[in-house]
Coordinates of C-alpha atoms and ligand atoms in Angstrom, one line a residue:
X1 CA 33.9 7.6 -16.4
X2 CA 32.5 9.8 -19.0
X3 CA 29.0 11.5 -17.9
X4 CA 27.3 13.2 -20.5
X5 CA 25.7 16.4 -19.9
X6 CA 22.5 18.0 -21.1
X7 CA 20.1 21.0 -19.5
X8 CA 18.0 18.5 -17.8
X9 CA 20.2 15.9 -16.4
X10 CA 19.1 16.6 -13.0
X11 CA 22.0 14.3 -11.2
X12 CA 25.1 15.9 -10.4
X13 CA 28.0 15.9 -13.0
X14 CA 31.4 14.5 -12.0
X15 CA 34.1 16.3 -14.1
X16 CA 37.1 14.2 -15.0
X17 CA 39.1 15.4 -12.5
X18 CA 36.8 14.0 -9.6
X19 CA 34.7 16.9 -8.7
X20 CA 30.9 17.1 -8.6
X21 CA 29.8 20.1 -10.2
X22 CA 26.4 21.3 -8.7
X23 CA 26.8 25.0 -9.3
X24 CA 25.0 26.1 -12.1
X25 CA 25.9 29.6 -13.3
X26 CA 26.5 31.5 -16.4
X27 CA 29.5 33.1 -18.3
X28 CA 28.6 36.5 -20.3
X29 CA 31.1 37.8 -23.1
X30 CA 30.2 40.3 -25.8
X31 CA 31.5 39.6 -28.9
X32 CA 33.5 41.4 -31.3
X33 CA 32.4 39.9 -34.9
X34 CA 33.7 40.7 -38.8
X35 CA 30.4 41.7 -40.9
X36 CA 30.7 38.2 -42.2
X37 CA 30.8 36.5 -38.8
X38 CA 27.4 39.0 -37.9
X39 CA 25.7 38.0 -41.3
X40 CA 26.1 34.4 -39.9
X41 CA 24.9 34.6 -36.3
X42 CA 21.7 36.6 -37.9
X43 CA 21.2 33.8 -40.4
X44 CA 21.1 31.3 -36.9
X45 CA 18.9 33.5 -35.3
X46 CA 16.6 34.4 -38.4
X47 CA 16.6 30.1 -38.5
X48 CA 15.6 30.1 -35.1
X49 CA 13.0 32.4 -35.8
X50 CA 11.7 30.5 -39.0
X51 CA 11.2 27.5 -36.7
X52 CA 9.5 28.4 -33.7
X53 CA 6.8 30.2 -36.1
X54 CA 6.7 27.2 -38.4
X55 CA 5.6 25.2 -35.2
X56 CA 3.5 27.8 -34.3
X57 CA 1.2 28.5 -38.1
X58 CA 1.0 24.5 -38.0
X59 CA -0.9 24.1 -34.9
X60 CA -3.0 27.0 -35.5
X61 CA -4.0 26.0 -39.1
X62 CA -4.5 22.2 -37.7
X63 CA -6.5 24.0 -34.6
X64 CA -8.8 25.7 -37.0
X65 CA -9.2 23.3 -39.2
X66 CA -10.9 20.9 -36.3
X67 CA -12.5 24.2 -35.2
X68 CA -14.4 24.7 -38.4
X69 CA -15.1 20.9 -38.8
X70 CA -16.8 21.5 -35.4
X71 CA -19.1 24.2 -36.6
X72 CA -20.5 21.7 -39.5
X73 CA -21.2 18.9 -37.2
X74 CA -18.6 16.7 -38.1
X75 CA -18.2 14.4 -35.0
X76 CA -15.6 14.7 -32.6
X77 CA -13.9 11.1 -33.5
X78 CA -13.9 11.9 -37.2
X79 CA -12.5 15.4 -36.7
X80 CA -8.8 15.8 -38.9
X81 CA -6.6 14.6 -36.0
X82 CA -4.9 16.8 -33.6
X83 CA -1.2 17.1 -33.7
X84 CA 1.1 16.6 -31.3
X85 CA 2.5 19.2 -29.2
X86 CA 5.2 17.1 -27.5
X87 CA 9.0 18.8 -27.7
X88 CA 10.0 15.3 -29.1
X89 CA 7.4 15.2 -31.9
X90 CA 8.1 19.0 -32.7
X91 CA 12.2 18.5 -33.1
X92 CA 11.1 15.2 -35.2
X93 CA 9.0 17.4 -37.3
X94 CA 11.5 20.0 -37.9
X95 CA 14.2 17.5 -39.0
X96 CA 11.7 15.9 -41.4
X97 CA 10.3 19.6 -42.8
X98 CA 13.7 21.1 -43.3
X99 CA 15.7 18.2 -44.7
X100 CA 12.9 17.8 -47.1
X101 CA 11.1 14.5 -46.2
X102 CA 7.8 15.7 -44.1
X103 CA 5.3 16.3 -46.7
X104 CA 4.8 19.8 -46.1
X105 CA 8.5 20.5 -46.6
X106 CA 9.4 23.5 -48.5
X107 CA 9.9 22.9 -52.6
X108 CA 12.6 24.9 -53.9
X109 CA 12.9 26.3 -57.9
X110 CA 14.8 23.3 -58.8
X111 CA 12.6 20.7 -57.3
X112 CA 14.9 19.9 -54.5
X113 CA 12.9 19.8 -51.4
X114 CA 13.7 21.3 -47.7
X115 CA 15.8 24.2 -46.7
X116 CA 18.3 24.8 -48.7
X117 CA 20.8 26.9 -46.7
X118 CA 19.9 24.1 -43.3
X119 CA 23.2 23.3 -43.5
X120 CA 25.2 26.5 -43.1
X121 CA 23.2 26.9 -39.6
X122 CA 23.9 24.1 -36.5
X123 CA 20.8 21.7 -35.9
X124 CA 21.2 22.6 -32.6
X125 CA 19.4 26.1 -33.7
X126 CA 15.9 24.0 -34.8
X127 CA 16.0 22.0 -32.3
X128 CA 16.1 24.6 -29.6
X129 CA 13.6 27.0 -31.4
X130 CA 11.5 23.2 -31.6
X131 CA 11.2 22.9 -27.9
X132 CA 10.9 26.9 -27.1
X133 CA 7.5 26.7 -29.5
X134 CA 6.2 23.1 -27.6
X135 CA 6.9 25.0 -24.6
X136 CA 5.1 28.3 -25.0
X137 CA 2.3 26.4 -26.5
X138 CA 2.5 24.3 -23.3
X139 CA 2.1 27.6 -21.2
X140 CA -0.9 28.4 -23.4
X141 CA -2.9 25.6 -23.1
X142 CA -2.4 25.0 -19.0
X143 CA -3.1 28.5 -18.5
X144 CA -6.4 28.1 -20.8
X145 CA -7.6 25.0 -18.7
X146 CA -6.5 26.6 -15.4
X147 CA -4.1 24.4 -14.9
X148 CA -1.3 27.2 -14.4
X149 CA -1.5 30.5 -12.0
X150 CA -1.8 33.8 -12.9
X151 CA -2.9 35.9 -16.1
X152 CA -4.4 33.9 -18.8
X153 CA -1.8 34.2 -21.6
X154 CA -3.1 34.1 -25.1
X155 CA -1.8 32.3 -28.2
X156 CA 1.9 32.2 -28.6
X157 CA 2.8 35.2 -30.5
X158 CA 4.8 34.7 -33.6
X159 CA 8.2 36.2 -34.0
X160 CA 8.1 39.7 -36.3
X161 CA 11.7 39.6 -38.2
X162 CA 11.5 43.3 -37.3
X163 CA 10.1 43.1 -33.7
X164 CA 12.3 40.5 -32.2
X165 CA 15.5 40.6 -31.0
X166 CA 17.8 38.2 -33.1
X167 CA 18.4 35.7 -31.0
X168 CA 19.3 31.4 -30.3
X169 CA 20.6 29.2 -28.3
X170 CA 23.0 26.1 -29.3
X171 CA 23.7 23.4 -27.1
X172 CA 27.2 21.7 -26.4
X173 CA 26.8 18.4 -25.3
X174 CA 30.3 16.4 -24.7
X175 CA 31.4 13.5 -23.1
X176 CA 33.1 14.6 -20.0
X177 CA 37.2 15.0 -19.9
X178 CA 37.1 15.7 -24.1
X179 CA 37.3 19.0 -25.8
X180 CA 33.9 21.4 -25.0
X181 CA 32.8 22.4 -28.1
X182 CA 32.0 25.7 -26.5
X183 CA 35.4 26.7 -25.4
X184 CA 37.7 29.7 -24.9
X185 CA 40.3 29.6 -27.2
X186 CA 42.6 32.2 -26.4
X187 CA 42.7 35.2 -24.0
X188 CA 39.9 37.0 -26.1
X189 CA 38.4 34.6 -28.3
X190 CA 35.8 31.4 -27.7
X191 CA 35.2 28.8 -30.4
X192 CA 31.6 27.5 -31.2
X193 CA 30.4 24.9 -33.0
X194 CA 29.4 25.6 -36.8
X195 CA 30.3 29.0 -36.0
X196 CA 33.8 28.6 -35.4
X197 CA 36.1 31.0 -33.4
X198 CA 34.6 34.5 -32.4
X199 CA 36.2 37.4 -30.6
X200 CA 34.9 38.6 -27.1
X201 CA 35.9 41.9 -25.5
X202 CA 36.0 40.4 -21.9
X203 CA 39.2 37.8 -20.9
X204 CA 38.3 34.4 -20.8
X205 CA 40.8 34.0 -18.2
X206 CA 38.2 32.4 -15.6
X207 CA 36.4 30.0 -17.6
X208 CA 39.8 28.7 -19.5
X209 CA 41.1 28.1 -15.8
X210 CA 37.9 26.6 -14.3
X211 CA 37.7 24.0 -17.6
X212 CA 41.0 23.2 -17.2
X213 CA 40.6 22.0 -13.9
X214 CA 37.6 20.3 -14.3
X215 CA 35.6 22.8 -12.4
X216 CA 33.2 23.6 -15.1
X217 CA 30.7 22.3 -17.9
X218 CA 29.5 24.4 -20.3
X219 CA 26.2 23.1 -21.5
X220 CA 24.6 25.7 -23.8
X221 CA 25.3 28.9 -25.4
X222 CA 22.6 31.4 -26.0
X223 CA 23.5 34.3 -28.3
X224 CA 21.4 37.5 -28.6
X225 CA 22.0 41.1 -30.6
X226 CA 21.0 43.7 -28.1
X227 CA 22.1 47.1 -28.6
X228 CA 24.1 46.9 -31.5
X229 CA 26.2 44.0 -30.3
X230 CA 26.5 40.5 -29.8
X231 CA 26.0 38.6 -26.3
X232 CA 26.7 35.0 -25.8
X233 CA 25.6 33.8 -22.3
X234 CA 27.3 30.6 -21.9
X235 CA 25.5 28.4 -19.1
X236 CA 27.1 25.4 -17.3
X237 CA 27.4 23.7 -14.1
X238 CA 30.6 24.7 -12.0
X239 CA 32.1 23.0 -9.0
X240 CA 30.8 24.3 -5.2
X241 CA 32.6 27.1 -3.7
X242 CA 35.7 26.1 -1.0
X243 CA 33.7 24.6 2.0
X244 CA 35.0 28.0 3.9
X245 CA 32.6 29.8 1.5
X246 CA 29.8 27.9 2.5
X247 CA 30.2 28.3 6.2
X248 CA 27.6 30.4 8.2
X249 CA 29.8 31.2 11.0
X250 CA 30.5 34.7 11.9
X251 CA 27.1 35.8 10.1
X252 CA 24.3 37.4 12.1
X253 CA 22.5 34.3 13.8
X254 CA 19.0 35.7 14.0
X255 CA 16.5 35.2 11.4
X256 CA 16.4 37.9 8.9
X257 CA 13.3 39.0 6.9
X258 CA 14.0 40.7 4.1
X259 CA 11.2 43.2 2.7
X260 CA 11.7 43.7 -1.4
X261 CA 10.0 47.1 -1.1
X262 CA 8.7 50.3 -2.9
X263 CA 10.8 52.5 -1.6
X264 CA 13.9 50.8 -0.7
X265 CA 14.5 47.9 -2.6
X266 CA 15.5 45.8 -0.4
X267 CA 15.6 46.0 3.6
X268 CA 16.4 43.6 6.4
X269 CA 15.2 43.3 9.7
X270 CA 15.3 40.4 12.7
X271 CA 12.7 39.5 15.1
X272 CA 13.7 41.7 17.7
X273 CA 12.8 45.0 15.6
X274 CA 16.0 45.6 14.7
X275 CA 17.3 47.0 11.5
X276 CA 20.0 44.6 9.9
X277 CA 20.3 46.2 6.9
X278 CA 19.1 48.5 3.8
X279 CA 19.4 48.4 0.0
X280 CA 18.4 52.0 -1.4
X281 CA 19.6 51.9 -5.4
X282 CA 16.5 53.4 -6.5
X283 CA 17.8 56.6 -6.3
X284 CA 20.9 55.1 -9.2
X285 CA 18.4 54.0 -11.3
X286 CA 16.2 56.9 -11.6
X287 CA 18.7 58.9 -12.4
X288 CA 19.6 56.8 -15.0
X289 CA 16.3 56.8 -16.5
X290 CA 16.0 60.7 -16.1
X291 CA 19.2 60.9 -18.4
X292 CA 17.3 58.4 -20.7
X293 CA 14.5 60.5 -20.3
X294 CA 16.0 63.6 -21.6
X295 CA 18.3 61.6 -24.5
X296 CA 14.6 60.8 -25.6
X297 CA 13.2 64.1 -26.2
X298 CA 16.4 64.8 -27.5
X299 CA 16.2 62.7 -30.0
X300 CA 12.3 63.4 -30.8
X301 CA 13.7 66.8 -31.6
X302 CA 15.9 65.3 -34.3
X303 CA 15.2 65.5 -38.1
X304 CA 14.9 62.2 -39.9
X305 CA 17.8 60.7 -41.7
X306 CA 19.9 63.5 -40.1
X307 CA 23.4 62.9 -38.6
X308 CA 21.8 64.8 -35.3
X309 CA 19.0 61.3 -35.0
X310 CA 22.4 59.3 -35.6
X311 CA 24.2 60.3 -33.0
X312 CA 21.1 60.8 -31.0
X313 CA 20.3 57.5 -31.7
X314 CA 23.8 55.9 -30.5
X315 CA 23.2 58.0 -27.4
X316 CA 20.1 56.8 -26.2
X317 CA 21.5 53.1 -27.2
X318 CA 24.1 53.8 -24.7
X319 CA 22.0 55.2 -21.6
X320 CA 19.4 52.2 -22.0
X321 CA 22.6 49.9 -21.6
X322 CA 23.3 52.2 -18.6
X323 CA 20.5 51.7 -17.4
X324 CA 20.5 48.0 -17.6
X325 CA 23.9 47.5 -16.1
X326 CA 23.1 50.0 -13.3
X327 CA 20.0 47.3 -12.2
X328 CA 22.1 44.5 -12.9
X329 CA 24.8 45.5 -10.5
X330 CA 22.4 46.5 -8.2
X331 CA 20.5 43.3 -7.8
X332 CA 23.6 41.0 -7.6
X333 CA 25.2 43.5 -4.8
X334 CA 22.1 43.2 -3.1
X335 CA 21.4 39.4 -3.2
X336 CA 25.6 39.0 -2.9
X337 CA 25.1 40.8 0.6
X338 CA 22.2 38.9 1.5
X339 CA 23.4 35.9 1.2
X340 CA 26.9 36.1 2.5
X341 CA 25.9 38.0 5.6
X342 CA 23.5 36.1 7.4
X343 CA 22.8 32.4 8.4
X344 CA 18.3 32.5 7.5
X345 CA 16.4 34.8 5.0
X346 CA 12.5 35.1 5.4
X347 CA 11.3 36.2 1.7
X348 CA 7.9 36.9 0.7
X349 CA 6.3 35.0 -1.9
X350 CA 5.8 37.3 -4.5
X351 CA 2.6 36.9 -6.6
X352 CA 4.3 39.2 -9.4
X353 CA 1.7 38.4 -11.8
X354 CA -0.8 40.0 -9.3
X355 CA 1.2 42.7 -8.3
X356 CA 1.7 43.6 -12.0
X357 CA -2.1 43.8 -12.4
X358 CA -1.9 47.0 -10.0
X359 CA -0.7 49.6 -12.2
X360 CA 0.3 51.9 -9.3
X361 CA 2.9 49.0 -8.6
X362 CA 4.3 48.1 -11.9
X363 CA 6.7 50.7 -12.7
X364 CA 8.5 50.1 -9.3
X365 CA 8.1 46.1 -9.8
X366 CA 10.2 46.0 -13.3
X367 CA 12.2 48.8 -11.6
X368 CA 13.3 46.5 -8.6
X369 CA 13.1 43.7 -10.9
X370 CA 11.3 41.4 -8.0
X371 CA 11.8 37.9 -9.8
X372 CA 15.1 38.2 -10.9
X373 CA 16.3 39.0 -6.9
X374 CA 14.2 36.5 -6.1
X375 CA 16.1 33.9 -8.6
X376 CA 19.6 35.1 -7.8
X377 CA 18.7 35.2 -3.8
X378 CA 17.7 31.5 -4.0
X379 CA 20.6 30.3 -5.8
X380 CA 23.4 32.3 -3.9
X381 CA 21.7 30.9 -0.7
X382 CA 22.8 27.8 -2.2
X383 CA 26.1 28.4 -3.1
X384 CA 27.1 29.9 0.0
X385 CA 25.1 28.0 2.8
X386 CA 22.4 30.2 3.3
X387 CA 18.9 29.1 4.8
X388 CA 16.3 30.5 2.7
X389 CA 12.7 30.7 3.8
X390 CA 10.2 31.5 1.5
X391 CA 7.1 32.7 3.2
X392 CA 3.4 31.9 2.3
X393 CA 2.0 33.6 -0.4
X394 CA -0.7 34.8 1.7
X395 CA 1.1 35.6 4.8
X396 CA 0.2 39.3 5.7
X397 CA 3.8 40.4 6.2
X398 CA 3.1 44.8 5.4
X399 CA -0.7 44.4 7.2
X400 CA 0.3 42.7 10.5
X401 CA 1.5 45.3 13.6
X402 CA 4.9 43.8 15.0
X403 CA 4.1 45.0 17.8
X404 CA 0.2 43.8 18.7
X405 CA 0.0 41.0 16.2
X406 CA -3.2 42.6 14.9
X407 CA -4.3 43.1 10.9
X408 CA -4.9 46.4 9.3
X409 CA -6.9 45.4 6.2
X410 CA -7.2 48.6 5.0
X411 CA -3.4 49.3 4.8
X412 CA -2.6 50.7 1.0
X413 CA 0.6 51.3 -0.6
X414 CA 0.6 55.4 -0.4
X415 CA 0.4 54.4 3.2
X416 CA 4.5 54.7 4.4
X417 CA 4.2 54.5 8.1
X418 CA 2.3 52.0 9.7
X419 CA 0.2 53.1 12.4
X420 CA -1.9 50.7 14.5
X421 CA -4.9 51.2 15.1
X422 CA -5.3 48.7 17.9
X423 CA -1.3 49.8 20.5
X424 CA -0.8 52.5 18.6
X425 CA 2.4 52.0 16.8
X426 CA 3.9 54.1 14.6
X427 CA 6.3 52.0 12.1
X428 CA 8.0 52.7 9.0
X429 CA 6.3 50.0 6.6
X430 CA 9.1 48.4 5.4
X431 CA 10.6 47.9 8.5
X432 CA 7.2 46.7 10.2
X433 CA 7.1 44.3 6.7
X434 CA 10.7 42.8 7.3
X435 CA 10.3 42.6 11.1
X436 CA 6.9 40.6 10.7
X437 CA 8.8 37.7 8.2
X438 CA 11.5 37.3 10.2
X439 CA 8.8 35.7 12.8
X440 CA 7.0 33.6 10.3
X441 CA 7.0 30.5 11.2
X442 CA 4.1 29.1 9.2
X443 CA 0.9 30.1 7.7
X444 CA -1.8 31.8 9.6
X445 CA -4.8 30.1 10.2
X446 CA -7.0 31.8 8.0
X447 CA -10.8 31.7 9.2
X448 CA -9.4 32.8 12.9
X449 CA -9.8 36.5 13.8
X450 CA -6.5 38.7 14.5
X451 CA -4.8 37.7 17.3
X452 CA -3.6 39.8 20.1
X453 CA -0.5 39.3 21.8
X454 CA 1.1 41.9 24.4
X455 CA 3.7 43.4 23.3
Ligands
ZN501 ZN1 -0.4 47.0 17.1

């Protein structure tokens, strides 16, 4: 039976060949596009663009409006009414405004009314950039009322056609068992809808077999110009790994807590004090960064409009994709590892919005790239069988002793070892850290004094 498939269809998809497909993952190519085929993918991006701030300058300007009817008395119930926010009434909107029939729609020189060129660009484009706008606006109202954690966000900001990266996202609903309309095509080449077929460097190899046995659904097919080239993510659900993936036998048994850390990134201890393993990588990407570093002053040095800032230029392009890919790798070898090798993870709960406050933090936070190994770590635990445990935010994982039990409060971050105050153990932090979530069990009681256990 045909199942339609959309982002949010939260029951699992059965492909036409029988198999449930509960995977979700992603498929990345980088294109390789005629000037024509570029001028086209910016015209859907500078669409997408045009729409998210035409949501945006209409709430502000029906926000305002009320806001100044406030400030000459004019009661609440007679205020000009607010508008909806909702994603529905947004993509409603849009329709209406660019196909001419909302009355604020643009008027063109010859009296025709909406956009003009909406055609040339897939609907798909405003409707995305619709609910993208409802949703940051969303964001910026709970985190107003205090209904959402973490730093208060301000208005949405609009998108700068010089200060954004070109980007959008189409979506490719299908019935299942017919054609995708996001779909390799050959070897090196995917077809898209309204943009037709485009090259990509990378083989398509995978993805053509996986469709082809009904082991994937591509739902979506987000495109963005970074560096000088074009990059389609194309996001779907995929079929489970073989059952013999999944299994947890021959991994280490014990529970393993896994410290994301400042020096190491990651590190992995049991209960028993024992180290299970260590992720180091820093050490790849600053090195990266210290080529960056020097490709900058390089090209500070430059003239303007010389061929030396060109090929500067294209140089320090190149090491910031360096440096990307190096972190990339890292984080999937890391969370790859992790989840294959062991049966139970203890993660903290990072407050990253807190820990991005402390500016002695941040650089190694966006280093490490915290949330994104958290992501990947919670949904390769899935794939392959893997408990994950997800420790209390407040759980004092770096400040307890594993070997006393008691709390140092006074514990800071230049501090490496841990030394108790109270046994007198000496223990590298990250270690003490890892050791301390692989006993969580559940939160402390908080208004109780430190406990002290023998050792
Ligand atoms: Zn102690």
């Amino acid at each position: 039976m045909p199942v339609a498939a959309g982002r949010t269809a939260d029951a699992a998809l059965v492909s036409h060949t029988g198999v449930a497909l509960t995977r979700a993952t992603t498929f990345r190519f980088t294109l390789d596009v005629t000037s024509e085929q570029h001028q086209r993918l910016l015209a859907h991006a500078g669409a997408s663009r045009l729409a998210f701030n035409h949501h945006l300058a209409r709430v502000k300007a029906n926000l305002d409006q009320r806001a100044a009817e406030r400030t000459y008395g004019v009661p609440e119930e007679d205020l000009t009414p607010a508008l909806s926010w909702s994603k529905v009434s947004f993509i409603n909107h849009m329709n209406a405004w660019k196909d001419g029939r909302a009355v604020d729609a643009p008027v063109n020189h010859d009296g025709s009314r909406g956009l003009p060129w909406r055609g040339e660009v897939s609907t798909d484009v405003f409707e995305t950039a619709s609910v993208h706008a409802a949703q940051a606006l969303a964001n910026w109202a709970a985190s107003r009322n205090g209904a959402r954690a973490g730093r208060v966000v301000g208005f949405p900001r609009f998108k700068s056609r010089h200060k954004t990266t070109p980007a959008f996202r189409l979506r490719a609903k299908y019935p299942e068992g017919a054609a995708p309309p996001v779909r390799p095509t050959g070897p090196k080449a995917m077809r898209f809808p309204k943009l037709g077929e485009l090259g990509v460097r990378e083989s398509t190899r995978r993805l053509r077999r996986l469709l082809q046995q009904g082991r994937f659904h591509a739902y979506a097919a987000a495109f963005r110009y970074e560096r000088g080239r074009w990059v389609v993510s194309v996001t779907g659900v995929a079929a489970p790994f073989h059952p013999a993936r999944r299994t947890t036998t021959g991994r280490h048994r014990a529970r393993v807590g896994v410290d994301l850390g400042v020096k190491t990134l990651a590190l992995a201890a049991d209960e028993h004090g024992n180290l299970r393993g260590t992720w180091e990588g820093v050490k790849a990407l600053h090195t990266a960064q210290a080529r960056l570093k020097l490709a900058n002053q390089r090209y500070s040095r430059t003239k303007r409009d010389s061929n030396g800032r060109k090929k500067a230029a294209r140089r320090l392009g190149k090491l910031h994709a360096r440096v990307a890919a190096v972190r990339k790798a890292l984080l999937h070898q890391i969370t790859a590892d992790l989840a294959k090798g062991y049966a139970c993870l203890v993660v903290e709960d990072l407050n990253t919005a807190g820990m991005l406050a402390n500016r002695r933090l941040a650089r190694v936070v966006s280093d490490a790239a915290f949330a994104e190994l958290r992501r990947q770590l919670e949904y390769k635990s899935s794939w392959y069988g893997t408990e994950l445990v997800i420790a209390d935010r407040w759980f004092p994982s770096s400040k307890t002793c594993s070997g006393c039990g008691s709390i140092k409060a006074d514990l800071t971050l230049a501090d490496r070892t841990y030394r108790c105050d109270s046994c007198g153990l000496a223990i590298d932090r990250d270690v003490n850290a890892a050791i301390n979530l692989a006993r969580y069990t559940e939160p402390p009681p908080r208004s109780s004094p430190p406990q002290h256990v023998a050792a």
